[in-house]
PDB file of C-alpha atoms in Angstrom:
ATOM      1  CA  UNK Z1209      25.828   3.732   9.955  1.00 58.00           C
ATOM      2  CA  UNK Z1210      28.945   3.204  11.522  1.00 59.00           C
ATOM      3  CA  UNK Z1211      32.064   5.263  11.886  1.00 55.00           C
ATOM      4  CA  UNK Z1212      35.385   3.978  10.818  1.00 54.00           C
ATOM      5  CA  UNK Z1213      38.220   6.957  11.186  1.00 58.00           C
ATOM      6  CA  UNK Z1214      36.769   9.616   8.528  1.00 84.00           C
ATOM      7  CA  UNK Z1215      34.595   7.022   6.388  1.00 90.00           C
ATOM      8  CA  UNK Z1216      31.654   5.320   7.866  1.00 93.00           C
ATOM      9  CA  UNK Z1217      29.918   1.970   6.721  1.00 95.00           C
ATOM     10  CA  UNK Z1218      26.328   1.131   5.727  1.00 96.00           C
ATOM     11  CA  UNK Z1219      24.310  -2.035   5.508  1.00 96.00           C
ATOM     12  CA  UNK Z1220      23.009  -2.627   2.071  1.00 97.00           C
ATOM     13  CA  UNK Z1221      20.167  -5.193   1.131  1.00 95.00           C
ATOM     14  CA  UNK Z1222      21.875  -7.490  -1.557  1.00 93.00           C
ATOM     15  CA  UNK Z1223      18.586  -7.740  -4.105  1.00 87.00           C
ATOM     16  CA  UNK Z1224      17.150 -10.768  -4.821  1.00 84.00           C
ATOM     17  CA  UNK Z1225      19.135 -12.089  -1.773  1.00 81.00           C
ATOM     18  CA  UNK Z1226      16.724 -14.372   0.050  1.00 83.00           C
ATOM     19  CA  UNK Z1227      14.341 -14.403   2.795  1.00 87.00           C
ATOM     20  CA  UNK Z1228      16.075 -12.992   5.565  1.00 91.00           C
ATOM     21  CA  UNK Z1229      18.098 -10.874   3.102  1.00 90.00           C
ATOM     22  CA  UNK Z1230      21.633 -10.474   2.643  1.00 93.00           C
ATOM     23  CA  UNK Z1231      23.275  -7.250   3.600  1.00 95.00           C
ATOM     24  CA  UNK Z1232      26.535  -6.299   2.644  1.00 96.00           C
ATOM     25  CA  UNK Z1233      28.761  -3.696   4.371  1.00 96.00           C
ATOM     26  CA  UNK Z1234      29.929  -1.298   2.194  1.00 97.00           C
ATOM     27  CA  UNK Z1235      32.795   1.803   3.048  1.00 97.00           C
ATOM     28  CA  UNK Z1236      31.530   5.035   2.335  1.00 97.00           C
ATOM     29  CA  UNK Z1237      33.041   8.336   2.601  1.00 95.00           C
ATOM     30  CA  UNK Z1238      30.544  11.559   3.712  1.00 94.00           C
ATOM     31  CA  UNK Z1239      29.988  14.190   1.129  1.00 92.00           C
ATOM     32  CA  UNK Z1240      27.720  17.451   1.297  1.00 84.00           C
ATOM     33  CA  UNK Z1241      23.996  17.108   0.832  1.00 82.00           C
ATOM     34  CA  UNK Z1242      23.472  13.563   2.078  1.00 85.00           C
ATOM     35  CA  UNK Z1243      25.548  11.481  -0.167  1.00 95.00           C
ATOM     36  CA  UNK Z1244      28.538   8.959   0.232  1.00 97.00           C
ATOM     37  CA  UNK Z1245      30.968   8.232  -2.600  1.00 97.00           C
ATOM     38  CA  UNK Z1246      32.025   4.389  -2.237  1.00 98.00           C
ATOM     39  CA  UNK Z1247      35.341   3.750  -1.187  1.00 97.00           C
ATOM     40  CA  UNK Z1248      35.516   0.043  -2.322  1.00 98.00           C
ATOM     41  CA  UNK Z1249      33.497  -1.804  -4.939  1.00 98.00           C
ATOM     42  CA  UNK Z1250      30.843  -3.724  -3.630  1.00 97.00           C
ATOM     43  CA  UNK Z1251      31.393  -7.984  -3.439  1.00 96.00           C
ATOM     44  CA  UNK Z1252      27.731  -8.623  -3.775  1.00 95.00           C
ATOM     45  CA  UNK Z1253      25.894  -5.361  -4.204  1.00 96.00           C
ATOM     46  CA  UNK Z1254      25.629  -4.496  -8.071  1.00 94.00           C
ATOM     47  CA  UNK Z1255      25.425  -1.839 -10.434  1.00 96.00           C
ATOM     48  CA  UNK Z1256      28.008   0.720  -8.518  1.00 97.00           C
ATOM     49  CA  UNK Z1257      31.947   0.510  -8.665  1.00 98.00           C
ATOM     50  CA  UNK Z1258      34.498   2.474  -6.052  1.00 98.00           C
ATOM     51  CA  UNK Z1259      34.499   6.002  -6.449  1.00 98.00           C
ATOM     52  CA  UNK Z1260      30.843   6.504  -7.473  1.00 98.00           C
ATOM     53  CA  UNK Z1261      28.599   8.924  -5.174  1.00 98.00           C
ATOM     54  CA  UNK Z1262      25.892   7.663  -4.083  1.00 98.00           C
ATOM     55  CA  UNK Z1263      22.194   7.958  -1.750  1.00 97.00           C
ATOM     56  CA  UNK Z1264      21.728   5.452   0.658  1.00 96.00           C
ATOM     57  CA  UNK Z1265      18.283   5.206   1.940  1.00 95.00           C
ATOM     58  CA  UNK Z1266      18.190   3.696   5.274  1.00 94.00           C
ATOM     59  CA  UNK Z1267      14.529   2.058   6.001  1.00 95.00           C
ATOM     60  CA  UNK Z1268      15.179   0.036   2.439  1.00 95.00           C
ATOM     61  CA  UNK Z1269      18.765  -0.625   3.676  1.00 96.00           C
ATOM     62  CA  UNK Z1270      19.616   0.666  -0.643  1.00 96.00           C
ATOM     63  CA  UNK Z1271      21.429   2.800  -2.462  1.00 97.00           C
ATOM     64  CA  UNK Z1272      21.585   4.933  -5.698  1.00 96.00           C
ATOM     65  CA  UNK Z1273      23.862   5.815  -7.631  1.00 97.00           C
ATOM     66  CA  UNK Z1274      23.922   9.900  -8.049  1.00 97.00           C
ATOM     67  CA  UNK Z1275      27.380  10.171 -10.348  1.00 97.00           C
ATOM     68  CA  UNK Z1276      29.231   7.571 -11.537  1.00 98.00           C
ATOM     69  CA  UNK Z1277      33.326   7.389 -10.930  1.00 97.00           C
ATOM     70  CA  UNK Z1278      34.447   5.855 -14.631  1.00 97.00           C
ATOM     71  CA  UNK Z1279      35.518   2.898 -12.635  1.00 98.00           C
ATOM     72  CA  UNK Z1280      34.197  -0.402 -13.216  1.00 98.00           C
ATOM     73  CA  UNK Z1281      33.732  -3.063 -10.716  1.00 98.00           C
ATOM     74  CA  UNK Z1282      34.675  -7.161 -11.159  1.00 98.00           C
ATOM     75  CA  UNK Z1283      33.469  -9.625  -8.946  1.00 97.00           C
ATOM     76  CA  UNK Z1284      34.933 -13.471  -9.165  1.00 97.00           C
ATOM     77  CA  UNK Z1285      33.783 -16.316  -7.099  1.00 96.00           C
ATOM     78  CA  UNK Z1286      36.832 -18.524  -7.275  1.00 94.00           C
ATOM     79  CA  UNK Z1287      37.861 -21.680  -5.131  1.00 92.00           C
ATOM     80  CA  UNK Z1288      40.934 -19.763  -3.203  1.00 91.00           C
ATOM     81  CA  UNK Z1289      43.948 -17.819  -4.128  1.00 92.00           C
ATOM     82  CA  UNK Z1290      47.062 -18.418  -2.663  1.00 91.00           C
ATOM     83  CA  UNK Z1291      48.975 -15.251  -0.911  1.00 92.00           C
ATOM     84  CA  UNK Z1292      51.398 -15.392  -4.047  1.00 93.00           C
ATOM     85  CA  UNK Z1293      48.663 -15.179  -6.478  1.00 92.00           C
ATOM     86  CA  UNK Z1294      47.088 -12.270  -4.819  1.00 94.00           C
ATOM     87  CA  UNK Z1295      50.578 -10.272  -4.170  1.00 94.00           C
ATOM     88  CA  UNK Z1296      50.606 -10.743  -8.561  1.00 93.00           C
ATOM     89  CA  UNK Z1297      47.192 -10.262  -8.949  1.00 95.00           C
ATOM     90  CA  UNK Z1298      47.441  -6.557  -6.737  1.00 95.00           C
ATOM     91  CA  UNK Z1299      50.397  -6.007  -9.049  1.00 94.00           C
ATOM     92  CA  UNK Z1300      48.892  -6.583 -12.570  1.00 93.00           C
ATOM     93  CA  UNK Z1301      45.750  -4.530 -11.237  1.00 95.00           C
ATOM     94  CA  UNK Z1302      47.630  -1.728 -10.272  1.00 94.00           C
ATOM     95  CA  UNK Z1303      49.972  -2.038 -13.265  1.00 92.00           C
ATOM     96  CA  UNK Z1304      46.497  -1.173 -15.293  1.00 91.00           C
ATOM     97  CA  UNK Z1305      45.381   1.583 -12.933  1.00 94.00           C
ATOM     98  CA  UNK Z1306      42.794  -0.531 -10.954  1.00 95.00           C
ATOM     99  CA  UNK Z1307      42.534  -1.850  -7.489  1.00 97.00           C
ATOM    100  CA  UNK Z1308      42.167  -5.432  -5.846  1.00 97.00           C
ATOM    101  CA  UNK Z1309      39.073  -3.872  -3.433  1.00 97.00           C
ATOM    102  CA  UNK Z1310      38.581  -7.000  -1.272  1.00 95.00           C
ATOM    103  CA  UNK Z1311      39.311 -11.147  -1.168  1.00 94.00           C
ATOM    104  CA  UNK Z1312      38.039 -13.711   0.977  1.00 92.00           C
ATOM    105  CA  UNK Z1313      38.218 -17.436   0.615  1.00 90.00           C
ATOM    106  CA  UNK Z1314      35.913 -17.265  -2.269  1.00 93.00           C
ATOM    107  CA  UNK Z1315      35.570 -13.788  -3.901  1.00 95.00           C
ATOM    108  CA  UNK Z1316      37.561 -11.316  -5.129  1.00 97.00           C
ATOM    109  CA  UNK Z1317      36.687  -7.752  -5.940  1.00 98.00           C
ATOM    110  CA  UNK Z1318      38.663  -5.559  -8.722  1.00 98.00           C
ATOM    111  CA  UNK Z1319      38.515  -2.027 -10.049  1.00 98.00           C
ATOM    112  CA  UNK Z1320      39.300  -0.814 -13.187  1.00 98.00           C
ATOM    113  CA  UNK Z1321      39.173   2.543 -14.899  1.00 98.00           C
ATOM    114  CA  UNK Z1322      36.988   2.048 -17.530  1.00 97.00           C
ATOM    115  CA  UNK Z1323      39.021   4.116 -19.582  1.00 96.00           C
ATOM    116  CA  UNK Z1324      41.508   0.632 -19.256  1.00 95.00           C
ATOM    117  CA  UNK Z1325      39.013  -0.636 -22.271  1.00 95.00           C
ATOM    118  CA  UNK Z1326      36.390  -2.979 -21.642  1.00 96.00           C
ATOM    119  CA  UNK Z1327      38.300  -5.458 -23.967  1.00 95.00           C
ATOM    120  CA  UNK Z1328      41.132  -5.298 -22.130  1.00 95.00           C
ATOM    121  CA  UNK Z1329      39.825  -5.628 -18.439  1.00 96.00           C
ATOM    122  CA  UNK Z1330      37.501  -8.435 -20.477  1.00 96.00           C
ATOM    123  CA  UNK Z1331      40.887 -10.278 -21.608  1.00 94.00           C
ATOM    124  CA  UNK Z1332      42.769  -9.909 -18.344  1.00 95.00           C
ATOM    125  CA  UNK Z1333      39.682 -10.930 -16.115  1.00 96.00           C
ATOM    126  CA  UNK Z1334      38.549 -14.117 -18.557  1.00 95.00           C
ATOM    127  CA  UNK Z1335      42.571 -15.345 -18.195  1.00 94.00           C
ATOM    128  CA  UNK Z1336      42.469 -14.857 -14.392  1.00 94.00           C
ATOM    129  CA  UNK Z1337      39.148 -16.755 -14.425  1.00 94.00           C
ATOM    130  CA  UNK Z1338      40.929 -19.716 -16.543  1.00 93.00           C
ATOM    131  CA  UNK Z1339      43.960 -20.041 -13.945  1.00 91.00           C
ATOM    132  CA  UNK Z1340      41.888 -19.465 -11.116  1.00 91.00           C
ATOM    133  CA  UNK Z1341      39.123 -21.700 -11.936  1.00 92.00           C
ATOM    134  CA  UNK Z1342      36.646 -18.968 -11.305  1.00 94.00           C
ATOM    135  CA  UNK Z1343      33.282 -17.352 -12.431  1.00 96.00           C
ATOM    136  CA  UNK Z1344      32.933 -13.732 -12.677  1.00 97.00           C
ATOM    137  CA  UNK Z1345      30.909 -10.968 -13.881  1.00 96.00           C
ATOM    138  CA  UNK Z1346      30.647  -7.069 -14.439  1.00 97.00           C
ATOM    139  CA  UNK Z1347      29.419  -5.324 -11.093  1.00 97.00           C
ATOM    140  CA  UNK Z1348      28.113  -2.361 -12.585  1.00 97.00           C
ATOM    141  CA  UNK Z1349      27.994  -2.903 -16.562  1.00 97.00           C
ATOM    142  CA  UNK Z1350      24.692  -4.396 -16.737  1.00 95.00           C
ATOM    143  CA  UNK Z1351      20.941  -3.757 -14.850  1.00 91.00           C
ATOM    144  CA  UNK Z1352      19.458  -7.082 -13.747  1.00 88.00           C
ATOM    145  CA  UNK Z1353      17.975  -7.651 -16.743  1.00 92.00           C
ATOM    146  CA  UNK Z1354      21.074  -8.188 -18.538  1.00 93.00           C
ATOM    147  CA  UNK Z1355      20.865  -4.492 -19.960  1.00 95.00           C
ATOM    148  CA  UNK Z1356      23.817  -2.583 -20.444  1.00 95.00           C
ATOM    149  CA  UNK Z1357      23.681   0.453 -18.324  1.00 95.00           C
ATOM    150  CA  UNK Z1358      25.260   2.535 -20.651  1.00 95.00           C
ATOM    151  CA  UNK Z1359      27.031   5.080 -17.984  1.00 96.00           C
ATOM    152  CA  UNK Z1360      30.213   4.626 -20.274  1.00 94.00           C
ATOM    153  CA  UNK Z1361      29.348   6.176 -23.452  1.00 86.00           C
TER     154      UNK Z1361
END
């Protein structure tokens, strides 16, 4: 773990990642009784969103989730977004009560409340995806199996 001001970051294995693995470096905040909440949803790192509390166990380099936060994580792989279409993008996000979390030259990150409606973060995300010429998917909606996780209802 690392400190940065009063959060700290962890290396997480990315599952199913490969042989080295993938880690991803996630922002956590310190909470009583050894757990983090995440500060940021994950890029690459599934089934948790921002806000949720979490366990990170450090000789598997993984984490569980302990509560959930009601947010619910997007990630798109997309071709590159102008600094226009990002300055938009924040805005629409926020304008729905959610958070652009990270971009890079090919991924972008959003939060949503999930009390924003699954249909219409669904709507907004699949029209992004058209104009951006991007894939995407639910971070923390479904288990690996294609499940639904259920932490909603």
């Amino acid at each position: 773990m690392t400190t940065v001001g009063e959060c700290w970051t962890i290396d997480v294995v990315v599952p199913d990642s490969g042989d080295p693995p993938v880690h991803e470096r996630l922002l956590v905040e310190p909470l009583p009784e050894v757990h983090l909440r995440l500060k940021l949803s994950p890029a690459l790192v599934g089934g948790a969103a921002a806000g949720d509390i979490v366990q990170y166990d450090q000789a598997t380099a993984t984490i569980q989730v302990v509560s959930r936060s009601g947010n619910v994580c997007v990630q798109m792989y997309h071709r590159g977004i102008s600094t226009a279409a990002l300055a938009q993008i924040e805005g629409q996000v926020k304008h729905a009560g959610g958070s652009v979390d990270g971009c890079d030259s090919h991924m972008l990150v959003l939060t949503f409340p999930v009390t924003a409606g699954f249909s219409s973060i669904e709507s907004y995300v699949q029209a992004l995806s058209v104009a951006l010429v991007a894939e995407w998917m639910f971070g923390n909606v479904y288990d690996p199996s294609g499940e639904p996780l259920g932490w909603w209802t």
